[in-house]
Short mmCIF file of C-alpha atoms in Angstrom, two decimals:
data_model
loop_
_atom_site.label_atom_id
_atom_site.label_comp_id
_atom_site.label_asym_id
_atom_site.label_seq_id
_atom_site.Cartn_x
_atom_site.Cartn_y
_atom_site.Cartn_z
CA UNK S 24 8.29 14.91 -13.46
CA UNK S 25 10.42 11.88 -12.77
CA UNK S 26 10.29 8.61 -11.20
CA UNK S 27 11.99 7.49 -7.84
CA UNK S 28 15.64 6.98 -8.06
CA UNK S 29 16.96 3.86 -7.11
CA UNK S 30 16.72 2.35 -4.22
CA UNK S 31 21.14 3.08 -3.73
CA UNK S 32 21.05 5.62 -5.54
CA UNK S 33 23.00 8.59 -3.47
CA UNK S 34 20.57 11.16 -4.73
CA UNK S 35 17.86 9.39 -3.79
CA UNK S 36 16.02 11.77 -1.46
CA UNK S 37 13.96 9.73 1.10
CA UNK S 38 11.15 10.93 3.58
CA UNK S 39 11.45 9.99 7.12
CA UNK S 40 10.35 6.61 8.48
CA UNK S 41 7.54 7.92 10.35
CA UNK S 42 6.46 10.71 7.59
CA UNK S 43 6.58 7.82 4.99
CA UNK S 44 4.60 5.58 7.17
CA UNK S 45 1.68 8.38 7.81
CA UNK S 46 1.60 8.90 4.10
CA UNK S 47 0.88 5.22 3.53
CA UNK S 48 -1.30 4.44 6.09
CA UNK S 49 -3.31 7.67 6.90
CA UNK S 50 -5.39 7.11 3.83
CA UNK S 51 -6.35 3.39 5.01
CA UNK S 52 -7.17 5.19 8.24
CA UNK S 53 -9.83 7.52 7.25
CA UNK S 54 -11.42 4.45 5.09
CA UNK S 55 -11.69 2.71 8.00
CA UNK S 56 -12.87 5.85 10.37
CA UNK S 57 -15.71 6.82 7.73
CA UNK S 58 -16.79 3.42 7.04
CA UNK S 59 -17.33 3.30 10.96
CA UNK S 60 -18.67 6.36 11.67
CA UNK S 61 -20.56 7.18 7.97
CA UNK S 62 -23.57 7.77 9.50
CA UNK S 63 -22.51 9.96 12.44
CA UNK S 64 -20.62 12.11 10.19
CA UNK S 65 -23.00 11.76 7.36
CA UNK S 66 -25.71 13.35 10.17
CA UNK S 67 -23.25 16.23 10.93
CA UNK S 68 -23.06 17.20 7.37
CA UNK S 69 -25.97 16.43 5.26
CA UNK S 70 -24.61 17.14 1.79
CA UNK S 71 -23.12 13.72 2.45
CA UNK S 72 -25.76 11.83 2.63
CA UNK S 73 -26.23 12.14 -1.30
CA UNK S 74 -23.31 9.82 -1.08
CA UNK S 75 -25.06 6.61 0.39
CA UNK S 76 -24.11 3.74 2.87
CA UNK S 77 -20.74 4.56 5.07
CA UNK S 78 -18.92 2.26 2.77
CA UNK S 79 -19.16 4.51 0.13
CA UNK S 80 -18.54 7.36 1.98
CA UNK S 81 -15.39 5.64 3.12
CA UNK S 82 -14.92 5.32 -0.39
CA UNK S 83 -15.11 9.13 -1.43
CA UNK S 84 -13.21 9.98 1.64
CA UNK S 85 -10.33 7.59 0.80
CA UNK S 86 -9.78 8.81 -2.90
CA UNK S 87 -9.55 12.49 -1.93
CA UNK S 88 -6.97 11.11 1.23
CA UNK S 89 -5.08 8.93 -0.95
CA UNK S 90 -4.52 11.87 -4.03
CA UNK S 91 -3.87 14.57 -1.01
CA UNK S 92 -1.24 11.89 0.23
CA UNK S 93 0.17 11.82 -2.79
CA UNK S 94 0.24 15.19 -3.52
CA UNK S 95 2.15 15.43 -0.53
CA UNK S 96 4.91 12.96 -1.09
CA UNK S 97 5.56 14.60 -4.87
CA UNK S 98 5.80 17.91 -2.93
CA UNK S 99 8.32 16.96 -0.94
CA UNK S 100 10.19 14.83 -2.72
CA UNK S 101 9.81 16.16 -6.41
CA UNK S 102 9.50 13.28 -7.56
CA UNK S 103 6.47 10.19 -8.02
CA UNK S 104 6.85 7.16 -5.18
CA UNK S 105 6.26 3.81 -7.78
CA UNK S 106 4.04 1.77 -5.53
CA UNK S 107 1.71 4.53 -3.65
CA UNK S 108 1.12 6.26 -7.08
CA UNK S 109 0.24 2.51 -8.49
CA UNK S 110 -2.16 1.67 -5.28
CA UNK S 111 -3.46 5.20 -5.73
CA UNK S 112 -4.31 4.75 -9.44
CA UNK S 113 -6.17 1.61 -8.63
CA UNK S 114 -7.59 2.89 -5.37
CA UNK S 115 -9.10 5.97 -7.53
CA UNK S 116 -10.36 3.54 -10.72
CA UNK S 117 -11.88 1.35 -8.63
CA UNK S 118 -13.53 4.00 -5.97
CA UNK S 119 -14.36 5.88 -8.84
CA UNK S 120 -16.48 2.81 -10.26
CA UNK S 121 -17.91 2.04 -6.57
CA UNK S 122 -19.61 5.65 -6.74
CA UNK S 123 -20.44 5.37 -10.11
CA UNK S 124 -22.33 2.35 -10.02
CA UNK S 125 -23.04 2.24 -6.61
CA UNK S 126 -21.91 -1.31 -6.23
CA UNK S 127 -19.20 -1.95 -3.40
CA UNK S 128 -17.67 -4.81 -5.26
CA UNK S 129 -15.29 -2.59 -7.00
CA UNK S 130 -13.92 -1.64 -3.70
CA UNK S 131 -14.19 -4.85 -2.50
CA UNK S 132 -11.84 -6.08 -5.39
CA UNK S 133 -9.22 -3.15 -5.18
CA UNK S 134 -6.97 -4.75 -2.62
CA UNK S 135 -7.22 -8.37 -4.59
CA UNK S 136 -6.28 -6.25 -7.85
CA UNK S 137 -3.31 -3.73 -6.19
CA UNK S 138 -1.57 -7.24 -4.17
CA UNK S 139 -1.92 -9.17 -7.76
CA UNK S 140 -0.41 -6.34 -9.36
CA UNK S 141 2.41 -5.52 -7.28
CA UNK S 142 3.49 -9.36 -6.71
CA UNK S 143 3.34 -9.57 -10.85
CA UNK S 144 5.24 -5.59 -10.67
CA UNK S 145 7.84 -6.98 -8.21
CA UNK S 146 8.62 -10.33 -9.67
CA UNK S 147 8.57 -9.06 -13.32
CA UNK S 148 10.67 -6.46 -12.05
CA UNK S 149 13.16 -8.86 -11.37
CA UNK S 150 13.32 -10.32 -14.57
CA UNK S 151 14.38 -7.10 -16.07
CA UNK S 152 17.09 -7.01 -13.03
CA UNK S 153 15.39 -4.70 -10.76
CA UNK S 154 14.39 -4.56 -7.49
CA UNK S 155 11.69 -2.82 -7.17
CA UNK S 156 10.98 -2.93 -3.38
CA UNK S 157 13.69 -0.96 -2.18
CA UNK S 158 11.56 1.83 -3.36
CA UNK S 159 9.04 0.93 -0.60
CA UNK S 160 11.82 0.19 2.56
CA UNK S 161 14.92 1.99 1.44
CA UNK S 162 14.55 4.47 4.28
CA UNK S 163 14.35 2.29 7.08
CA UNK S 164 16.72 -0.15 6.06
CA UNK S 165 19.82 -0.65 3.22
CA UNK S 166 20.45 -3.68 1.77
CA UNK S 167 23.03 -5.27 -0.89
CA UNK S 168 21.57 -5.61 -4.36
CA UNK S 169 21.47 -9.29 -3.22
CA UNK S 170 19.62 -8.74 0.00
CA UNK S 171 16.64 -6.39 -2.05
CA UNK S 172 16.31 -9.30 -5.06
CA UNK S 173 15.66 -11.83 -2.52
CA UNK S 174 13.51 -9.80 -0.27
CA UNK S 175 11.88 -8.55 -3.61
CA UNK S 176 10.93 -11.91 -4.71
CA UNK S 177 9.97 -13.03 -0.95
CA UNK S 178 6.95 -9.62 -1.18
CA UNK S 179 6.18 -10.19 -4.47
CA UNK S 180 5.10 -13.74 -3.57
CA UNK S 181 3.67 -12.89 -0.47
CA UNK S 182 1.73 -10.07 -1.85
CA UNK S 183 -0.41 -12.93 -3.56
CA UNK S 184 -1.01 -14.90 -0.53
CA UNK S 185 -2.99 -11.43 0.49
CA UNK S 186 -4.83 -11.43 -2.72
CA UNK S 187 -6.13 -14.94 -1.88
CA UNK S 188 -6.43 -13.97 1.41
CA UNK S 189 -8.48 -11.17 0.73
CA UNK S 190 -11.09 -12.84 -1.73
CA UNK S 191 -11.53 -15.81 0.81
CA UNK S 192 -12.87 -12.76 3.03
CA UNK S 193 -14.99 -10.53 1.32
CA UNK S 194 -16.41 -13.96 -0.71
CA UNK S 195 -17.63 -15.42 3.17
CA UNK S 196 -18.01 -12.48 5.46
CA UNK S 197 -19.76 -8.98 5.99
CA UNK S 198 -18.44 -5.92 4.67
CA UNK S 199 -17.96 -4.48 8.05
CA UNK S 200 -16.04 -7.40 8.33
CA UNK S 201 -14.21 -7.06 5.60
CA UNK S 202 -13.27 -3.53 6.75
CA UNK S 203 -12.05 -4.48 10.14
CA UNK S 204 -10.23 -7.21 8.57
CA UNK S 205 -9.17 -4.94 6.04
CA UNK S 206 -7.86 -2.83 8.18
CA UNK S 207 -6.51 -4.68 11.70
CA UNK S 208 -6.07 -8.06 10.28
CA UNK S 209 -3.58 -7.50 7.22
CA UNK S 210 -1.68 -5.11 8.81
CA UNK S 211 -0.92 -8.22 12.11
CA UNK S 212 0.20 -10.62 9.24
CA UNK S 213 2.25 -8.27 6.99
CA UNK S 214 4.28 -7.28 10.28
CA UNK S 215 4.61 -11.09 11.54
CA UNK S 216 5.58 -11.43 7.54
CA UNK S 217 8.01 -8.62 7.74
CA UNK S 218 9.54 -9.67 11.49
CA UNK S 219 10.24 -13.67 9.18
CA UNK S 220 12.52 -11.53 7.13
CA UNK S 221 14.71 -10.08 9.71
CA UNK S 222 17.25 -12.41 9.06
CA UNK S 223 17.75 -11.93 5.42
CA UNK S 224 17.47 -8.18 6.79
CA UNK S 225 20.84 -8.70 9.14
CA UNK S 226 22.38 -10.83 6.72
CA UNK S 227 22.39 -8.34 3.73
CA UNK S 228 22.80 -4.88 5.40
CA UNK S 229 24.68 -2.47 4.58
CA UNK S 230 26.77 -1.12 7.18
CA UNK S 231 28.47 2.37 7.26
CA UNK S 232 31.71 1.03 7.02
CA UNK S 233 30.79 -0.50 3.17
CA UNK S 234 29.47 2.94 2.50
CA UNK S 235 32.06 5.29 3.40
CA UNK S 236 34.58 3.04 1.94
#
């Protein structure tokens, strides 16, 4: 089984936008869905409730979704996505130690421990001349090799600010807190992130002209 292609790569084979983005954010859904209804769903089916609090029920529920996710993506593409299978493999060590221990801290850490990793994974990357983040956007937008090493090294800073950001909140608030802001606060400030880029976006894509030529 191999890796991603490139990001240019012609035989890249890329899921649609709206596929990829289900794949990627279903699993964070069903976190936040069990972790809000644990105890309503724990009631309907009592061989739960071995499990404990909703948060680690959310837990349980969002290792199986984030291994059926991707399961899914290697099925369809034949081939392992580089930063879902690296979330997942943290997501799964660190639920894994949740249940085990039965100490929420684990969990609590995972998104500090994925955002560390994948600023160091996408700024190392680019020491070693890749570009690792057109493996995560390539199929909604193309860029010039110029346009993904500075948007590379723009995420891969960026992705640190959400580590801090994410220890300043589960360090001061609630965990239900910490799941809602988990879950509807991130997501507002990577898009208002994301929408700052759009002109390093339009300045670096690659139009069909440059690729048919």
């Amino acid at each position: 089984m191999e890796f991603e292609k490139d990001p240019n790569d012609p035989a890249r084979k890329e899921l649609s936008p709206l596929l990829k983005l289900a794949l990627e954010l279903g699993p964070l859904g069903i976190f936040f869905l069990f972790n809000s209804r644990g105890e309503q769903i724990a009631a309907s089916f009592p061989v739960l409730q071995a499990i404990g609090e909703p948060i680690f029920l959310a837990t349980a529920a969002f290792m199986v979704a984030i291994t059926i996710s991707l399961t899914v993506s290697l099925w369809l593409t034949k081939r392992l996505p580089v930063m879902p299978l690296v979330s997942g493999v943290v997501v799964l060590v660190f639920g894994a130690l949740t249940l085990w221990l039965h100490d929420e801290l684990f969990i609590k850490l995972k998104p500090t421990i994925v955002n560390c990793l994948f600023g160091s994974v996408l700024l190392a990357g680019l020491l070693f001349g890749k570009s690792l983040l057109g493996y995560v956007f390539d199929s909604a937008f193309k860029l010039t090799d110029e346009g993904w090493r500075k948007l590379t090294f723009r995420w891969g800073v960026f992705f640190f600010v959400l580590a801090a950001i994410n220890e300043i909140v589960w360090r001061n608030f609630s965990t239900d807190f910490w799941v809602n802001f988990k879950v509807f606060g991130v997501m507002p400030i990577t898009l208002i992130f994301t929408l700052t880029q759009l002109p390093l976006i339009q300045k670096h894509a690659v139009v069909e002209e440059e690729k048919e030529a």
